[in-house]
Amino acid sequence: MDASSRAALLAARERLDALTRDPSGFLGKAKDRLTGQARATAAEDQLALAEELFAVARLLDAQPSLRRALTDPSGKPEERAALAQRLFGSRLSPVALDVVEFSVRQRWSRPFDLIEAATTLATEAALDAAGARGELDGVEDELFRFGRIIEGDRELSRILSDRKAPAAGKAALLDQLLSGRVSPVTELLLRNVLTTSHAGTAGVAVERLSDVASRRRGRSVARVTTAAPLTPAQERRLTDVLGRLYGRTIGLQVTVDPTVLGGLLVQVGDEVIDGSIAHRLEAARRQLAG
């Protein structure tokens, strides 16, 4: 996103927080009340809000003329908000409608950024629901594991990454794979993100979701590939070393892959630390060949 769209997204996020997570919002109220019922109700409300915002993103994705009208810089913010009111007033909850109206009042660099913003806000709302349900750790783990499933299954990756494949078909496939096996939050995130026409490579899209969940927990993720499973003591030592190296809390997502032969392949963000035997053998082979 360009600067104006980044500023607009930041403002929309703050508005979403004010409506839900601040003391006056339903998540804030649930935190003040110590009853499990209040927390459960807040989680349900937040999950419903996420679904509504995802639905707005789908509609904007399907109707280019609508997203152009809602981001037209030549129009007045009040006019764009009035249009959103006419379109969504009877279809969205008061909180979702408020977020949408506030969003379209902002200045967006390009119409497509409004889709990304709606998707981002929906994802944030879904993760808030996971937090209210006490499932944020589990959701992050489920996203990571499903990402590994996609990477290990070429046909599944091809289908979910195909931008021309019908969204309904992808949704039906995801329902078969996920229904009853993962948290409702995980299912909501994967179904909505992987069925859009601009999802891109499915494995990358799921990895981004997992990263967002990790950041919500206040930590970064190290993706570790190893030839054999790590013991709990080894994981603790690696976590401590990486934490000191990067100066922040690091969580591990470990994949066992015998092809690395030995050692570790560690990726934190865009940085890769390759200490695998396979890497050293390949480097030696290149030196001999050169």
Tab-separated table of C-alpha atoms in Angstrom:
chain	number	residue	atom	x	y	z
A	1	MET	CA	0.000	0.000	0.000
A	2	ASP	CA	1.051	3.593	-0.638
A	3	ALA	CA	1.328	6.054	2.244
A	4	SER	CA	-2.254	7.329	2.073
A	5	SER	CA	-3.700	3.811	2.095
A	6	ARG	CA	-1.449	2.757	4.969
A	7	ALA	CA	-2.646	5.766	6.951
A	8	ALA	CA	-6.267	4.934	6.092
A	9	LEU	CA	-5.824	1.318	7.215
A	10	LEU	CA	-4.222	2.415	10.480
A	11	ALA	CA	-7.135	4.756	11.171
A	12	ALA	CA	-9.648	1.996	10.375
A	13	ARG	CA	-7.847	-0.403	12.713
A	14	GLU	CA	-7.996	2.163	15.494
A	15	ARG	CA	-11.716	2.607	14.842
A	16	LEU	CA	-12.248	-1.164	15.015
A	17	ASP	CA	-10.348	-1.314	18.309
A	18	ALA	CA	-12.380	1.569	19.727
A	19	LEU	CA	-15.611	-0.231	18.914
A	20	THR	CA	-14.599	-3.646	20.226
A	21	ARG	CA	-11.459	-3.816	22.361
A	22	ASP	CA	-11.622	-0.551	24.318
A	23	PRO	CA	-13.480	-0.658	27.670
A	24	SER	CA	-16.712	0.539	26.047
A	25	GLY	CA	-16.578	-2.124	23.310
A	26	PHE	CA	-18.005	-5.611	23.692
A	27	LEU	CA	-14.595	-7.250	24.191
A	28	GLY	CA	-13.721	-4.671	26.829
A	29	LYS	CA	-17.016	-5.224	28.604
A	30	ALA	CA	-16.499	-8.985	28.566
A	31	LYS	CA	-13.074	-8.523	30.163
A	32	ASP	CA	-14.616	-6.447	32.939
A	33	ARG	CA	-17.241	-9.088	33.633
A	34	LEU	CA	-15.658	-12.217	35.025
A	35	THR	CA	-18.358	-14.586	33.813
A	36	GLY	CA	-17.568	-17.153	31.157
A	37	GLN	CA	-20.887	-16.379	29.491
A	38	ALA	CA	-19.867	-12.755	28.889
A	39	ARG	CA	-16.590	-13.837	27.268
A	40	ALA	CA	-18.379	-16.424	25.142
A	41	THR	CA	-20.918	-13.860	23.957
A	42	ALA	CA	-18.159	-11.386	23.113
A	43	ALA	CA	-16.324	-14.063	21.121
A	44	GLU	CA	-19.478	-14.881	19.176
A	45	ASP	CA	-20.063	-11.192	18.429
A	46	GLN	CA	-16.464	-10.762	17.286
A	47	LEU	CA	-16.608	-13.850	15.055
A	48	ALA	CA	-19.852	-12.602	13.493
A	49	LEU	CA	-18.205	-9.207	12.906
A	50	ALA	CA	-15.292	-10.916	11.142
A	51	GLU	CA	-17.680	-12.806	8.886
A	52	GLU	CA	-19.493	-9.567	8.004
A	53	LEU	CA	-16.261	-7.777	7.114
A	54	PHE	CA	-15.117	-10.725	5.011
A	55	ALA	CA	-18.466	-10.576	3.195
A	56	VAL	CA	-17.886	-6.878	2.452
A	57	ALA	CA	-14.440	-7.725	1.065
A	58	ARG	CA	-15.969	-10.403	-1.196
A	59	LEU	CA	-18.580	-7.984	-2.488
A	60	LEU	CA	-15.969	-5.321	-3.225
A	61	ASP	CA	-13.831	-7.929	-4.979
A	62	ALA	CA	-16.751	-9.002	-7.164
A	63	GLN	CA	-17.889	-5.462	-8.073
A	64	PRO	CA	-15.088	-3.197	-9.323
A	65	SER	CA	-17.494	-0.320	-10.012
A	66	LEU	CA	-18.654	-0.390	-6.385
A	67	ARG	CA	-15.168	-0.238	-4.904
A	68	ARG	CA	-14.295	2.586	-7.295
A	69	ALA	CA	-17.349	4.537	-6.140
A	70	LEU	CA	-16.507	3.942	-2.474
A	71	THR	CA	-12.919	5.150	-2.927
A	72	ASP	CA	-13.505	7.949	-5.472
A	73	PRO	CA	-11.204	10.798	-4.360
A	74	SER	CA	-13.284	13.333	-6.264
A	75	GLY	CA	-16.286	12.619	-4.057
A	76	LYS	CA	-16.803	13.958	-0.551
A	77	PRO	CA	-16.199	11.558	2.371
A	78	GLU	CA	-19.781	12.128	3.520
A	79	GLU	CA	-21.080	11.108	0.107
A	80	ARG	CA	-19.076	7.865	0.146
A	81	ALA	CA	-20.279	7.111	3.662
A	82	ALA	CA	-23.897	7.781	2.603
A	83	LEU	CA	-23.476	5.350	-0.282
A	84	ALA	CA	-22.173	2.702	2.118
A	85	GLN	CA	-25.151	3.362	4.377
A	86	ARG	CA	-27.595	2.838	1.511
A	87	LEU	CA	-25.870	-0.349	0.399
A	88	PHE	CA	-25.150	-1.989	3.742
A	89	GLY	CA	-27.454	-0.301	6.249
A	90	SER	CA	-29.949	-3.164	6.389
A	91	ARG	CA	-27.380	-5.939	5.879
A	92	LEU	CA	-24.716	-5.277	8.514
A	93	SER	CA	-24.652	-5.022	12.280
A	94	PRO	CA	-24.179	-1.517	13.730
A	95	VAL	CA	-20.493	-2.173	14.509
A	96	ALA	CA	-19.697	-3.580	11.061
A	97	LEU	CA	-21.566	-0.726	9.376
A	98	ASP	CA	-19.690	1.826	11.464
A	99	VAL	CA	-16.333	0.297	10.455
A	100	VAL	CA	-17.287	0.265	6.769
A	101	GLU	CA	-18.585	3.845	6.794
A	102	PHE	CA	-15.485	5.031	8.631
A	103	SER	CA	-13.249	3.182	6.150
A	104	VAL	CA	-14.815	4.658	3.029
A	105	ARG	CA	-14.429	8.149	4.465
A	106	GLN	CA	-10.651	7.663	4.320
A	107	ARG	CA	-8.441	8.394	1.328
A	108	TRP	CA	-7.240	5.262	-0.465
A	109	SER	CA	-4.444	5.234	-3.047
A	110	ARG	CA	-6.309	2.767	-5.240
A	111	PRO	CA	-9.713	1.033	-5.061
A	112	PHE	CA	-8.184	-2.417	-4.537
A	113	ASP	CA	-6.674	-1.269	-1.235
A	114	LEU	CA	-10.168	-1.102	0.237
A	115	ILE	CA	-10.540	-4.856	-0.362
A	116	GLU	CA	-7.234	-5.522	1.377
A	117	ALA	CA	-8.281	-3.281	4.244
A	118	ALA	CA	-11.608	-5.071	4.719
A	119	THR	CA	-9.795	-8.425	4.664
A	120	THR	CA	-7.209	-7.196	7.167
A	121	LEU	CA	-9.869	-5.850	9.528
A	122	ALA	CA	-11.841	-9.093	9.238
A	123	THR	CA	-8.712	-11.082	10.078
A	124	GLU	CA	-8.057	-8.861	13.098
A	125	ALA	CA	-11.631	-9.353	14.285
A	126	ALA	CA	-11.362	-13.129	13.867
A	127	LEU	CA	-8.151	-13.248	15.899
A	128	ASP	CA	-9.804	-11.113	18.576
A	129	ALA	CA	-12.502	-13.786	18.685
A	130	ALA	CA	-9.795	-16.442	19.089
A	131	GLY	CA	-8.333	-14.448	21.968
A	132	ALA	CA	-11.743	-14.125	23.639
A	133	ARG	CA	-12.242	-17.889	23.222
A	134	GLY	CA	-8.793	-18.618	24.669
A	135	GLU	CA	-7.784	-20.271	21.392
A	136	LEU	CA	-5.168	-17.947	19.917
A	137	ASP	CA	-2.298	-20.393	20.496
A	138	GLY	CA	-4.301	-23.210	18.951
A	139	VAL	CA	-5.355	-21.144	15.942
A	140	GLU	CA	-1.755	-20.225	15.198
A	141	ASP	CA	-0.748	-23.888	15.421
A	142	GLU	CA	-3.645	-25.014	13.190
A	143	LEU	CA	-2.763	-22.433	10.552
A	144	PHE	CA	0.858	-23.562	10.591
A	145	ARG	CA	-0.066	-27.234	10.281
A	146	PHE	CA	-2.519	-26.609	7.442
A	147	GLY	CA	0.180	-24.645	5.653
A	148	ARG	CA	2.468	-27.669	5.910
A	149	ILE	CA	-0.315	-29.886	4.524
A	150	ILE	CA	-0.684	-27.595	1.515
A	151	GLU	CA	3.054	-27.531	0.887
A	152	GLY	CA	3.188	-31.329	1.050
A	153	ASP	CA	0.292	-31.894	-1.363
A	154	ARG	CA	0.921	-30.520	-4.855
A	155	GLU	CA	-2.604	-31.151	-6.108
A	156	LEU	CA	-4.203	-29.446	-3.115
A	157	SER	CA	-1.836	-26.506	-3.492
A	158	ARG	CA	-2.619	-26.254	-7.208
A	159	ILE	CA	-6.383	-26.213	-6.640
A	160	LEU	CA	-6.329	-23.677	-3.795
A	161	SER	CA	-3.837	-21.446	-5.646
A	162	ASP	CA	-5.799	-21.431	-8.930
A	163	ARG	CA	-7.303	-17.962	-9.287
A	164	LYS	CA	-9.713	-19.189	-11.960
A	165	ALA	CA	-11.121	-22.039	-9.873
A	166	PRO	CA	-14.694	-21.366	-8.632
A	167	ALA	CA	-14.795	-20.023	-5.105
A	168	ALA	CA	-17.708	-22.325	-4.273
A	169	GLY	CA	-15.641	-25.351	-5.224
A	170	LYS	CA	-12.722	-24.235	-3.080
A	171	ALA	CA	-15.076	-23.555	-0.175
A	172	ALA	CA	-16.612	-27.029	-0.463
A	173	LEU	CA	-13.156	-28.609	-0.496
A	174	LEU	CA	-12.080	-26.624	2.557
A	175	ASP	CA	-15.275	-27.602	4.375
A	176	GLN	CA	-14.429	-31.272	3.782
A	177	LEU	CA	-10.902	-30.810	5.050
A	178	LEU	CA	-11.582	-28.553	8.023
A	179	SER	CA	-15.135	-28.947	9.324
A	180	GLY	CA	-15.096	-30.271	12.873
A	181	ARG	CA	-11.307	-30.635	12.847
A	182	VAL	CA	-10.174	-27.092	13.641
A	183	SER	CA	-11.351	-24.058	15.592
A	184	PRO	CA	-14.237	-22.086	14.042
A	185	VAL	CA	-11.821	-19.148	13.873
A	186	THR	CA	-9.274	-21.139	11.855
A	187	GLU	CA	-11.996	-22.397	9.539
A	188	LEU	CA	-13.362	-18.877	9.025
A	189	LEU	CA	-9.925	-17.466	8.211
A	190	LEU	CA	-8.920	-20.195	5.785
A	191	ARG	CA	-12.288	-20.358	4.024
A	192	ASN	CA	-12.390	-16.618	3.402
A	193	VAL	CA	-8.741	-15.973	2.575
A	194	LEU	CA	-8.225	-18.993	0.299
A	195	THR	CA	-11.385	-18.525	-1.765
A	196	THR	CA	-10.716	-14.972	-2.929
A	197	SER	CA	-9.649	-14.362	-6.515
A	198	HIS	CA	-6.482	-12.575	-5.344
A	199	ALA	CA	-5.293	-15.085	-2.724
A	200	GLY	CA	-2.166	-15.963	-4.708
A	201	THR	CA	-0.159	-19.024	-3.709
A	202	ALA	CA	-2.146	-20.846	-1.055
A	203	GLY	CA	0.861	-21.806	1.058
A	204	VAL	CA	2.069	-18.210	1.187
A	205	ALA	CA	-1.409	-16.931	2.095
A	206	VAL	CA	-1.671	-19.369	5.011
A	207	GLU	CA	1.868	-18.512	6.145
A	208	ARG	CA	0.896	-14.838	6.285
A	209	LEU	CA	-2.143	-15.677	8.411
A	210	SER	CA	0.054	-17.661	10.774
A	211	ASP	CA	2.467	-14.720	11.024
A	212	VAL	CA	-0.395	-12.347	11.869
A	213	ALA	CA	-1.564	-14.712	14.622
A	214	SER	CA	1.993	-14.886	15.992
A	215	ARG	CA	2.338	-11.111	16.036
A	216	ARG	CA	-0.976	-10.899	17.850
A	217	ARG	CA	0.630	-13.027	20.567
A	218	GLY	CA	3.492	-10.529	20.722
A	219	ARG	CA	6.148	-12.689	19.151
A	220	SER	CA	7.911	-13.478	15.891
A	221	VAL	CA	8.002	-16.903	14.281
A	222	ALA	CA	11.065	-18.969	13.428
A	223	ARG	CA	10.275	-21.659	10.880
A	224	VAL	CA	12.642	-24.488	11.646
A	225	THR	CA	13.303	-27.437	9.349
A	226	THR	CA	15.172	-30.344	10.875
A	227	ALA	CA	16.026	-33.927	9.885
A	228	ALA	CA	14.701	-35.341	13.169
A	229	PRO	CA	12.236	-34.079	15.788
A	230	LEU	CA	13.679	-31.718	18.383
A	231	THR	CA	13.419	-32.586	22.050
A	232	PRO	CA	11.683	-30.089	24.362
A	233	ALA	CA	15.090	-29.160	25.796
A	234	GLN	CA	16.479	-28.517	22.298
A	235	GLU	CA	13.461	-26.351	21.429
A	236	ARG	CA	13.940	-24.302	24.604
A	237	ARG	CA	17.628	-23.762	23.873
A	238	LEU	CA	16.922	-22.765	20.273
A	239	THR	CA	14.185	-20.373	21.406
A	240	ASP	CA	16.566	-18.753	23.892
A	241	VAL	CA	19.356	-18.395	21.320
A	242	LEU	CA	17.063	-16.885	18.680
A	243	GLY	CA	15.472	-14.583	21.252
A	244	ARG	CA	18.879	-13.197	22.201
A	245	LEU	CA	19.902	-12.941	18.548
A	246	TYR	CA	16.807	-10.985	17.453
A	247	GLY	CA	16.079	-9.180	20.706
A	248	ARG	CA	12.448	-10.273	20.910
A	249	THR	CA	10.303	-13.260	21.797
A	250	ILE	CA	10.556	-16.007	19.192
A	251	GLY	CA	8.116	-18.884	18.704
A	252	LEU	CA	9.117	-22.052	16.862
A	253	GLN	CA	7.232	-23.786	14.084
A	254	VAL	CA	9.109	-27.014	13.469
A	255	THR	CA	8.927	-29.174	10.341
A	256	VAL	CA	10.701	-32.530	10.115
A	257	ASP	CA	12.269	-33.126	6.681
A	258	PRO	CA	14.814	-35.978	6.304
A	259	THR	CA	16.216	-34.385	3.130
A	260	VAL	CA	18.096	-31.792	5.200
A	261	LEU	CA	20.199	-34.770	6.462
A	262	GLY	CA	21.264	-33.007	9.656
A	263	GLY	CA	21.528	-29.615	11.307
A	264	LEU	CA	18.846	-26.955	11.072
A	265	LEU	CA	17.315	-24.629	8.511
A	266	VAL	CA	15.858	-21.586	10.309
A	267	GLN	CA	13.813	-18.804	8.707
A	268	VAL	CA	12.780	-15.689	10.606
A	269	GLY	CA	10.919	-13.309	8.314
A	270	ASP	CA	13.005	-12.901	5.174
A	271	GLU	CA	16.239	-13.992	6.869
A	272	VAL	CA	17.416	-17.591	6.482
A	273	ILE	CA	20.023	-19.300	8.654
A	274	ASP	CA	21.004	-22.504	6.863
A	275	GLY	CA	23.085	-24.813	9.027
A	276	SER	CA	21.903	-28.018	7.388
A	277	ILE	CA	24.277	-30.720	6.191
A	278	ALA	CA	22.472	-30.722	2.847
A	279	HIS	CA	23.333	-27.046	2.404
A	280	ARG	CA	26.995	-27.606	3.284
A	281	LEU	CA	27.218	-30.567	0.893
A	282	GLU	CA	25.681	-28.496	-1.894
A	283	ALA	CA	28.125	-25.649	-1.208
A	284	ALA	CA	31.034	-28.092	-1.338
A	285	ARG	CA	29.746	-29.559	-4.601
A	286	ARG	CA	29.564	-26.103	-6.155
A	287	GLN	CA	33.121	-25.341	-5.076
A	288	LEU	CA	34.385	-28.573	-6.621
A	289	ALA	CA	32.474	-27.936	-9.823
A	290	GLY	CA	33.723	-24.362	-10.053
